Amino acid sequence: APNITWYKDDKKLSLLALRSADDCRINGFHYTEKHRLPFAKHLVICKPSHTENTGVYKCEAKNSKGNSSSEAFLNVLG
């Protein structure tokens, strides 16, 4: 299974499993694994309408077979 790492504007995001609304309010970014394969880590942006979340998001996957990444620009309009 690959190790998944998320970045925003080339800065690694420290992600925790989403457990409560308070976690979301305090930390801002989380991943969710519920009902997914064990290696899946889908990014959750807790306040998607906030303009400070505008940026380039990148997902990187690495394992013994190699690595792969993909990125996308998210533009949050105020």
Tab-separated table of C-alpha atoms in Angstrom:
chain	number	residue	atom	x	y	z
A	1	ALA	CA	0.000	0.000	0.000
A	2	PRO	CA	1.286	3.496	-0.776
A	3	ASN	CA	2.059	6.196	1.749
A	4	ILE	CA	-0.072	9.249	0.958
A	5	THR	CA	1.117	12.804	1.616
A	6	TRP	CA	-0.872	15.988	0.974
A	7	TYR	CA	0.620	19.435	0.291
A	8	LYS	CA	-0.782	22.945	-0.040
A	9	ASP	CA	1.424	25.438	-1.887
A	10	ASP	CA	4.391	23.035	-1.523
A	11	LYS	CA	3.978	22.846	2.271
A	12	LYS	CA	3.217	19.443	3.747
A	13	LEU	CA	-0.142	19.318	5.495
A	14	SER	CA	-0.225	17.678	8.901
A	15	LEU	CA	-3.394	15.655	8.657
A	16	LEU	CA	-5.367	13.839	11.328
A	17	ALA	CA	-8.316	11.527	10.953
A	18	LEU	CA	-11.538	13.529	11.114
A	19	ARG	CA	-13.292	12.743	14.381
A	20	SER	CA	-15.222	15.800	15.508
A	21	ALA	CA	-16.349	19.268	14.496
A	22	ASP	CA	-13.903	20.707	17.045
A	23	ASP	CA	-10.983	18.960	15.316
A	24	CYS	CA	-12.112	20.517	12.058
A	25	ARG	CA	-12.456	23.993	13.554
A	26	ILE	CA	-9.017	23.917	15.176
A	27	ASN	CA	-6.866	22.159	12.568
A	28	GLY	CA	-8.473	23.136	9.247
A	29	PHE	CA	-7.411	20.112	7.178
A	30	HIS	CA	-8.126	16.451	7.753
A	31	TYR	CA	-8.331	13.212	5.870
A	32	THR	CA	-11.096	10.682	5.883
A	33	GLU	CA	-10.603	6.945	5.510
A	34	LYS	CA	-14.087	5.767	6.386
A	35	HIS	CA	-15.484	3.239	3.899
A	36	ARG	CA	-12.314	3.473	1.794
A	37	LEU	CA	-9.478	1.102	1.058
A	38	PRO	CA	-6.905	1.059	3.894
A	39	PHE	CA	-4.456	3.234	1.945
A	40	ALA	CA	-6.935	5.915	0.881
A	41	LYS	CA	-6.608	9.324	2.486
A	42	HIS	CA	-9.026	11.802	0.977
A	43	LEU	CA	-8.365	15.418	1.932
A	44	VAL	CA	-11.135	17.273	3.741
A	45	ILE	CA	-10.965	21.075	3.752
A	46	CYS	CA	-12.994	22.053	6.782
A	47	LYS	CA	-13.890	25.578	5.699
A	48	PRO	CA	-14.014	25.328	1.909
A	49	SER	CA	-15.591	28.773	1.462
A	50	HIS	CA	-12.681	30.628	3.139
A	51	THR	CA	-10.460	32.416	0.637
A	52	GLU	CA	-7.287	31.456	2.567
A	53	ASN	CA	-7.836	27.926	1.260
A	54	THR	CA	-7.044	29.102	-2.280
A	55	GLY	CA	-3.882	27.431	-3.500
A	56	VAL	CA	-2.251	24.482	-5.212
A	57	TYR	CA	-3.064	21.132	-3.599
A	58	LYS	CA	-0.898	18.128	-4.317
A	59	CYS	CA	-1.374	14.462	-3.447
A	60	GLU	CA	1.725	12.279	-3.482
A	61	ALA	CA	1.721	8.479	-3.246
A	62	LYS	CA	4.884	6.419	-2.645
A	63	ASN	CA	5.569	2.732	-2.139
A	64	SER	CA	8.176	0.119	-3.042
A	65	LYS	CA	6.937	0.089	-6.664
A	66	GLY	CA	7.518	3.829	-7.193
A	67	ASN	CA	5.761	7.118	-6.700
A	68	SER	CA	3.128	9.261	-8.328
A	69	SER	CA	1.592	12.652	-7.682
A	70	SER	CA	-1.136	14.900	-8.933
A	71	GLU	CA	-1.961	18.510	-8.212
A	72	ALA	CA	-4.754	20.973	-8.805
A	73	PHE	CA	-5.368	24.661	-8.173
A	74	LEU	CA	-8.327	25.513	-5.948
A	75	ASN	CA	-9.596	29.090	-6.286
A	76	VAL	CA	-11.993	30.053	-3.486
A	77	LEU	CA	-13.987	33.128	-4.436
A	78	GLY	CA	-15.010	35.399	-1.555
